[in-house]
């Protein structure tokens, strides 16, 4: 009688591709059947700026499939965290969702991205707009003390379809507030505004609509976004980026980049 063997997701004898680190998984946490986070070891030579993304893959073929993932941990952390969607037939995530501590993940050696503090001109208030796994780069930035040195207020908005999809962000913010060092910096500055679009909840609706109709500002007790005081960062699906950008532009904000800082920046959430 033969035993059915699961296809190997990781840990094979394929050589590590050029310009890649082969890193060890240290922790995996599944939030829902569509969302999970994992942490891997960080090589001493790997440096990045909080908010950047990097290409990751699995050592399961001669030519591994790589996808861009925002690094969810801050630049000071000695491990690297990612927050991922699980797609049943996703070329990478169908395998990635099976990883366990001790498995190997490949990571390209160079990171990049526009959701970095340097791409914004100074302001009073920083809004971070995210949907789904688009919260990942902000999970990095809200754990970076620099964010609190630069802004008086930091508002992270996270919109998902269902309430259970909000858990990663809610745990993250609760842990920051509980942290002895970060908590002191963030307690009076960081606010999380969670909304869902397909269930009943305290706050419901797309963030674009909640800004346009003024509900978000009313809920937060803040004035409408103004280029004088407010800065924005956006991360989500292509449609969400486009629509949120339009709303910010209607408030007078202007899109910036690393080499041309302005009042808001945009990055697509990379999944697959
Ligand atoms: P909705 O349920 O109304 O589509 P997804 O899982 O499809 O990426 O969606 C994640 C969240 O982002 C959902 O709450 C979804 O709302 C919302 N969303 C999707 N498209 C947009 C958009 N163009 N602008 C703002 N929010 C959006």
GROMACS .gro file of C-alpha atoms and ligand atoms in nm:
model
  299
    1UNK     CA    1   0.000   0.000   0.000
    2UNK     CA    2   0.137   0.339  -0.087
    3UNK     CA    3   0.097   0.648   0.132
    4UNK     CA    4  -0.013   0.975  -0.024
    5UNK     CA    5   0.272   1.224   0.014
    6UNK     CA    6   0.200   1.599   0.021
    7UNK     CA    7   0.392   1.788  -0.250
    8UNK     CA    8   0.704   1.939  -0.097
    9UNK     CA    9   0.650   2.310  -0.043
   10UNK     CA   10   0.993   2.402   0.084
   11UNK     CA   11   1.328   2.252   0.185
   12UNK     CA   12   1.465   2.092  -0.127
   13UNK     CA   13   1.810   2.044  -0.270
   14UNK     CA   14   1.786   2.317  -0.534
   15UNK     CA   15   2.076   2.561  -0.514
   16UNK     CA   16   2.008   2.908  -0.374
   17UNK     CA   17   1.964   3.147  -0.673
   18UNK     CA   18   2.209   3.433  -0.720
   19UNK     CA   19   2.156   3.751  -0.512
   20UNK     CA   20   1.928   3.563  -0.274
   21UNK     CA   21   1.936   3.478   0.094
   22UNK     CA   22   1.807   3.136   0.204
   23UNK     CA   23   1.642   3.213   0.540
   24UNK     CA   24   1.478   3.003   0.808
   25UNK     CA   25   1.113   3.036   0.911
   26UNK     CA   26   1.091   3.107   1.286
   27UNK     CA   27   0.713   3.147   1.335
   28UNK     CA   28   0.385   3.113   1.145
   29UNK     CA   29   0.042   3.234   1.256
   30UNK     CA   30  -0.276   3.168   1.060
   31UNK     CA   31  -0.550   3.427   1.113
   32UNK     CA   32  -0.819   3.301   0.877
   33UNK     CA   33  -0.830   3.053   0.589
   34UNK     CA   34  -0.716   3.342   0.367
   35UNK     CA   35  -0.463   3.528   0.585
   36UNK     CA   36  -0.142   3.441   0.771
   37UNK     CA   37   0.177   3.597   0.896
   38UNK     CA   38   0.523   3.445   0.916
   39UNK     CA   39   0.862   3.548   1.044
   40UNK     CA   40   1.206   3.452   0.912
   41UNK     CA   41   1.562   3.502   1.028
   42UNK     CA   42   1.733   3.824   0.920
   43UNK     CA   43   2.086   3.816   0.782
   44UNK     CA   44   2.314   4.074   0.943
   45UNK     CA   45   2.399   4.220   0.600
   46UNK     CA   46   2.035   4.285   0.502
   47UNK     CA   47   1.943   4.649   0.553
   48UNK     CA   48   1.615   4.814   0.456
   49UNK     CA   49   1.403   5.118   0.533
   50UNK     CA   50   1.076   5.062   0.722
   51UNK     CA   51   0.792   5.049   0.466
   52UNK     CA   52   0.992   4.890   0.182
   53UNK     CA   53   0.918   4.565  -0.005
   54UNK     CA   54   1.136   4.276  -0.117
   55UNK     CA   55   1.098   3.974  -0.349
   56UNK     CA   56   1.043   3.639  -0.181
   57UNK     CA   57   1.014   3.282  -0.308
   58UNK     CA   58   1.052   2.919  -0.209
   59UNK     CA   59   1.338   2.680  -0.287
   60UNK     CA   60   1.101   2.434  -0.456
   61UNK     CA   61   1.224   2.449  -0.815
   62UNK     CA   62   1.528   2.523  -1.028
   63UNK     CA   63   1.368   2.858  -1.118
   64UNK     CA   64   1.164   2.964  -0.813
   65UNK     CA   65   0.867   3.199  -0.846
   66UNK     CA   66   0.924   3.530  -0.668
   67UNK     CA   67   0.663   3.783  -0.559
   68UNK     CA   68   0.705   4.128  -0.405
   69UNK     CA   69   0.612   4.139  -0.037
   70UNK     CA   70   0.609   4.441   0.189
   71UNK     CA   71   0.824   4.387   0.494
   72UNK     CA   72   0.588   4.412   0.792
   73UNK     CA   73   0.858   4.435   1.060
   74UNK     CA   74   1.049   4.755   1.137
   75UNK     CA   75   1.408   4.821   1.030
   76UNK     CA   76   1.540   4.763   1.386
   77UNK     CA   77   1.393   4.414   1.426
   78UNK     CA   78   1.631   4.116   1.421
   79UNK     CA   79   1.374   3.904   1.234
   80UNK     CA   80   1.171   3.979   0.920
   81UNK     CA   81   0.791   3.956   0.924
   82UNK     CA   82   0.551   3.920   0.631
   83UNK     CA   83   0.171   3.924   0.622
   84UNK     CA   84   0.024   3.725   0.336
   85UNK     CA   85  -0.291   3.623   0.163
   86UNK     CA   86  -0.345   3.254   0.077
   87UNK     CA   87  -0.463   3.188  -0.276
   88UNK     CA   88  -0.561   2.830  -0.354
   89UNK     CA   89  -0.401   2.829  -0.697
   90UNK     CA   90  -0.165   3.125  -0.639
   91UNK     CA   91   0.172   3.036  -0.796
   92UNK     CA   92   0.358   3.123  -0.475
   93UNK     CA   93   0.099   3.137  -0.195
   94UNK     CA   94  -0.044   2.789  -0.262
   95UNK     CA   95   0.293   2.661  -0.133
   96UNK     CA   96   0.389   2.948   0.098
   97UNK     CA   97   0.076   2.896   0.311
   98UNK     CA   98   0.214   2.551   0.409
   99UNK     CA   99   0.545   2.670   0.555
  100UNK     CA  100   0.638   2.575   0.909
  101UNK     CA  101   0.912   2.685   1.149
  102UNK     CA  102   1.243   2.541   1.029
  103UNK     CA  103   1.152   2.563   0.657
  104UNK     CA  104   1.349   2.778   0.415
  105UNK     CA  105   1.227   3.094   0.238
  106UNK     CA  106   1.428   3.270  -0.034
  107UNK     CA  107   1.457   3.647  -0.021
  108UNK     CA  108   1.630   3.870  -0.276
  109UNK     CA  109   1.903   4.083  -0.124
  110UNK     CA  110   1.769   4.425  -0.230
  111UNK     CA  111   1.458   4.598  -0.099
  112UNK     CA  112   1.289   4.907  -0.239
  113UNK     CA  113   0.966   5.109  -0.217
  114UNK     CA  114   0.797   5.446  -0.194
  115UNK     CA  115   0.612   5.411   0.138
  116UNK     CA  116   0.902   5.554   0.333
  117UNK     CA  117   0.916   5.856   0.560
  118UNK     CA  118   1.171   6.025   0.332
  119UNK     CA  119   0.920   6.048   0.044
  120UNK     CA  120   0.696   6.287   0.238
  121UNK     CA  121   0.757   6.649   0.325
  122UNK     CA  122   0.715   6.725   0.696
  123UNK     CA  123   0.362   6.756   0.828
  124UNK     CA  124   0.160   6.735   1.146
  125UNK     CA  125  -0.051   6.427   1.084
  126UNK     CA  126   0.027   6.109   0.889
  127UNK     CA  127  -0.259   5.902   0.749
  128UNK     CA  128  -0.184   5.546   0.639
  129UNK     CA  129  -0.465   5.405   0.424
  130UNK     CA  130  -0.474   5.026   0.383
  131UNK     CA  131  -0.705   4.751   0.268
  132UNK     CA  132  -0.648   4.378   0.324
  133UNK     CA  133  -0.279   4.277   0.333
  134UNK     CA  134  -0.197   4.634   0.228
  135UNK     CA  135  -0.153   4.697   0.601
  136UNK     CA  136   0.189   4.522   0.590
  137UNK     CA  137   0.418   4.820   0.514
  138UNK     CA  138   0.236   5.020   0.781
  139UNK     CA  139   0.294   4.738   1.032
  140UNK     CA  140   0.660   4.818   0.971
  141UNK     CA  141   0.627   5.197   0.986
  142UNK     CA  142   0.414   5.213   1.301
  143UNK     CA  143   0.680   5.007   1.482
  144UNK     CA  144   0.954   5.251   1.376
  145UNK     CA  145   1.027   5.528   1.630
  146UNK     CA  146   1.116   5.763   1.341
  147UNK     CA  147   0.747   5.779   1.243
  148UNK     CA  148   0.661   5.927   1.583
  149UNK     CA  149   0.956   6.165   1.573
  150UNK     CA  150   0.829   6.306   1.242
  151UNK     CA  151   0.454   6.328   1.311
  152UNK     CA  152   0.236   6.447   1.597
  153UNK     CA  153  -0.043   6.211   1.502
  154UNK     CA  154  -0.039   5.881   1.310
  155UNK     CA  155  -0.370   5.740   1.186
  156UNK     CA  156  -0.376   5.392   1.038
  157UNK     CA  157  -0.694   5.303   0.852
  158UNK     CA  158  -0.757   4.938   0.769
  159UNK     CA  159  -1.057   4.829   0.566
  160UNK     CA  160  -1.141   4.464   0.502
  161UNK     CA  161  -1.440   4.267   0.387
  162UNK     CA  162  -1.500   4.087   0.719
  163UNK     CA  163  -1.439   4.157   1.088
  164UNK     CA  164  -1.203   3.857   1.130
  165UNK     CA  165  -0.972   4.009   0.866
  166UNK     CA  166  -0.902   4.302   1.099
  167UNK     CA  167  -0.733   4.092   1.368
  168UNK     CA  168  -0.373   4.126   1.251
  169UNK     CA  169  -0.392   4.507   1.262
  170UNK     CA  170  -0.574   4.517   1.594
  171UNK     CA  171  -0.324   4.283   1.762
  172UNK     CA  172  -0.039   4.478   1.614
  173UNK     CA  173  -0.156   4.811   1.753
  174UNK     CA  174  -0.240   4.658   2.094
  175UNK     CA  175   0.114   4.511   2.112
  176UNK     CA  176   0.270   4.846   2.025
  177UNK     CA  177   0.077   5.021   2.301
  178UNK     CA  178   0.182   4.745   2.548
  179UNK     CA  179   0.548   4.764   2.446
  180UNK     CA  180   0.753   4.951   2.708
  181UNK     CA  181   0.961   5.149   2.456
  182UNK     CA  182   0.733   5.188   2.154
  183UNK     CA  183   0.425   5.232   2.374
  184UNK     CA  184   0.570   5.546   2.525
  185UNK     CA  185   0.622   5.700   2.179
  186UNK     CA  186   0.300   5.577   2.022
  187UNK     CA  187   0.040   5.589   2.301
  188UNK     CA  188  -0.067   5.950   2.245
  189UNK     CA  189  -0.008   5.954   1.869
  190UNK     CA  190  -0.115   5.627   1.707
  191UNK     CA  191  -0.480   5.561   1.620
  192UNK     CA  192  -0.628   5.266   1.434
  193UNK     CA  193  -0.948   5.317   1.236
  194UNK     CA  194  -1.080   4.976   1.127
  195UNK     CA  195  -1.375   4.940   0.895
  196UNK     CA  196  -1.544   4.648   0.719
  197UNK     CA  197  -1.751   4.646   0.405
  198UNK     CA  198  -1.941   4.316   0.408
  199UNK     CA  199  -2.054   4.269   0.770
  200UNK     CA  200  -2.198   4.470   1.056
  201UNK     CA  201  -1.933   4.647   1.263
  202UNK     CA  202  -1.863   4.967   1.461
  203UNK     CA  203  -1.744   5.137   1.142
  204UNK     CA  204  -1.856   5.018   0.802
  205UNK     CA  205  -1.783   5.127   0.447
  206UNK     CA  206  -1.498   5.184   0.205
  207UNK     CA  207  -1.244   5.436   0.330
  208UNK     CA  208  -1.288   5.639   0.011
  209UNK     CA  209  -1.660   5.683   0.083
  210UNK     CA  210  -1.597   5.751   0.453
  211UNK     CA  211  -1.362   6.036   0.358
  212UNK     CA  212  -1.583   6.177   0.085
  213UNK     CA  213  -1.893   6.185   0.306
  214UNK     CA  214  -1.694   6.313   0.605
  215UNK     CA  215  -1.779   6.018   0.832
  216UNK     CA  216  -1.416   5.924   0.895
  217UNK     CA  217  -1.330   6.275   1.013
  218UNK     CA  218  -1.640   6.286   1.230
  219UNK     CA  219  -1.556   5.947   1.387
  220UNK     CA  220  -1.196   6.054   1.455
  221UNK     CA  221  -1.287   6.405   1.567
  222UNK     CA  222  -1.042   6.552   1.316
  223UNK     CA  223  -1.067   6.825   1.053
  224UNK     CA  224  -1.094   6.733   0.685
  225UNK     CA  225  -0.754   6.649   0.530
  226UNK     CA  226  -0.557   6.957   0.430
  227UNK     CA  227  -0.222   6.990   0.248
  228UNK     CA  228  -0.110   7.232   0.521
  229UNK     CA  229  -0.111   6.970   0.796
  230UNK     CA  230  -0.179   6.621   0.658
  231UNK     CA  231   0.030   6.359   0.477
  232UNK     CA  232  -0.088   6.028   0.330
  233UNK     CA  233   0.041   5.685   0.237
  234UNK     CA  234  -0.175   5.437   0.047
  235UNK     CA  235  -0.143   5.059   0.009
  236UNK     CA  236  -0.408   4.823  -0.126
  237UNK     CA  237  -0.547   4.682  -0.451
  238UNK     CA  238  -0.500   4.871  -0.777
  239UNK     CA  239  -0.858   5.004  -0.770
  240UNK     CA  240  -0.826   5.110  -0.407
  241UNK     CA  241  -0.501   5.296  -0.482
  242UNK     CA  242  -0.655   5.478  -0.774
  243UNK     CA  243  -0.971   5.578  -0.588
  244UNK     CA  244  -0.794   5.679  -0.265
  245UNK     CA  245  -0.544   5.884  -0.466
  246UNK     CA  246  -0.834   6.067  -0.632
  247UNK     CA  247  -0.985   6.149  -0.292
  248UNK     CA  248  -0.653   6.277  -0.152
  249UNK     CA  249  -0.603   6.489  -0.463
  250UNK     CA  250  -0.949   6.635  -0.414
  251UNK     CA  251  -0.825   6.756  -0.070
  252UNK     CA  252  -0.526   6.923  -0.240
  253UNK     CA  253  -0.256   6.665  -0.164
  254UNK     CA  254   0.010   6.591  -0.428
  255UNK     CA  255   0.177   6.257  -0.501
  256UNK     CA  256   0.548   6.234  -0.416
  257UNK     CA  257   0.833   5.988  -0.460
  258UNK     CA  258   1.172   5.912  -0.305
  259UNK     CA  259   1.345   6.165  -0.529
  260UNK     CA  260   1.059   6.416  -0.513
  261UNK     CA  261   0.898   6.430  -0.168
  262UNK     CA  262   0.543   6.569  -0.157
  263UNK     CA  263   0.226   6.525   0.050
  264UNK     CA  264   0.125   6.164  -0.028
  265UNK     CA  265   0.274   5.841  -0.164
  266UNK     CA  266   0.126   5.523  -0.312
  267UNK     CA  267   0.230   5.158  -0.332
  268UNK     CA  268   0.035   4.862  -0.459
  269UNK     CA  269  -0.009   4.565  -0.225
  270UNK     CA  270   0.178   4.280  -0.387
  271UNK     CA  271   0.008   3.944  -0.359
  272UNK     CA  272  -0.020   3.621  -0.555
  273LIG     P1  273  -1.573   4.603  -0.093
  273LIG     O1  274  -1.613   4.489  -0.004
  273LIG     O2  275  -1.678   4.710  -0.103
  273LIG     O3  276  -1.524   4.558  -0.228
  273LIG     P2  277  -1.032   4.305  -0.157
  273LIG     O4  278  -1.029   4.185  -0.066
  273LIG     O5  279  -1.123   4.291  -0.275
  273LIG     O6  280  -0.896   4.357  -0.193
  273LIG     O7  281  -1.097   4.421  -0.069
  273LIG     C1  282  -1.046   4.459   0.056
  273LIG     C2  283  -1.126   4.577   0.105
  273LIG     O8  284  -1.100   4.689   0.018
  273LIG     C3  285  -1.274   4.553   0.100
  273LIG     O9  286  -1.331   4.604   0.218
  273LIG     C4  287  -1.319   4.629  -0.023
  273LIG    O10  288  -1.450   4.678  -0.017
  273LIG     C5  289  -1.222   4.745  -0.023
  273LIG     N1  290  -1.208   4.801  -0.158
  273LIG     C6  291  -1.205   4.735  -0.274
  273LIG     N2  292  -1.192   4.817  -0.378
  273LIG     C7  293  -1.186   4.942  -0.327
  273LIG     C8  294  -1.172   5.071  -0.384
  273LIG     N3  295  -1.164   5.088  -0.517
  273LIG     N4  296  -1.167   5.177  -0.301
  273LIG     C9  297  -1.177   5.160  -0.167
  273LIG     N5  298  -1.190   5.041  -0.107
  273LIG    C10  299  -1.195   4.932  -0.185
   0.00000   0.00000   0.00000
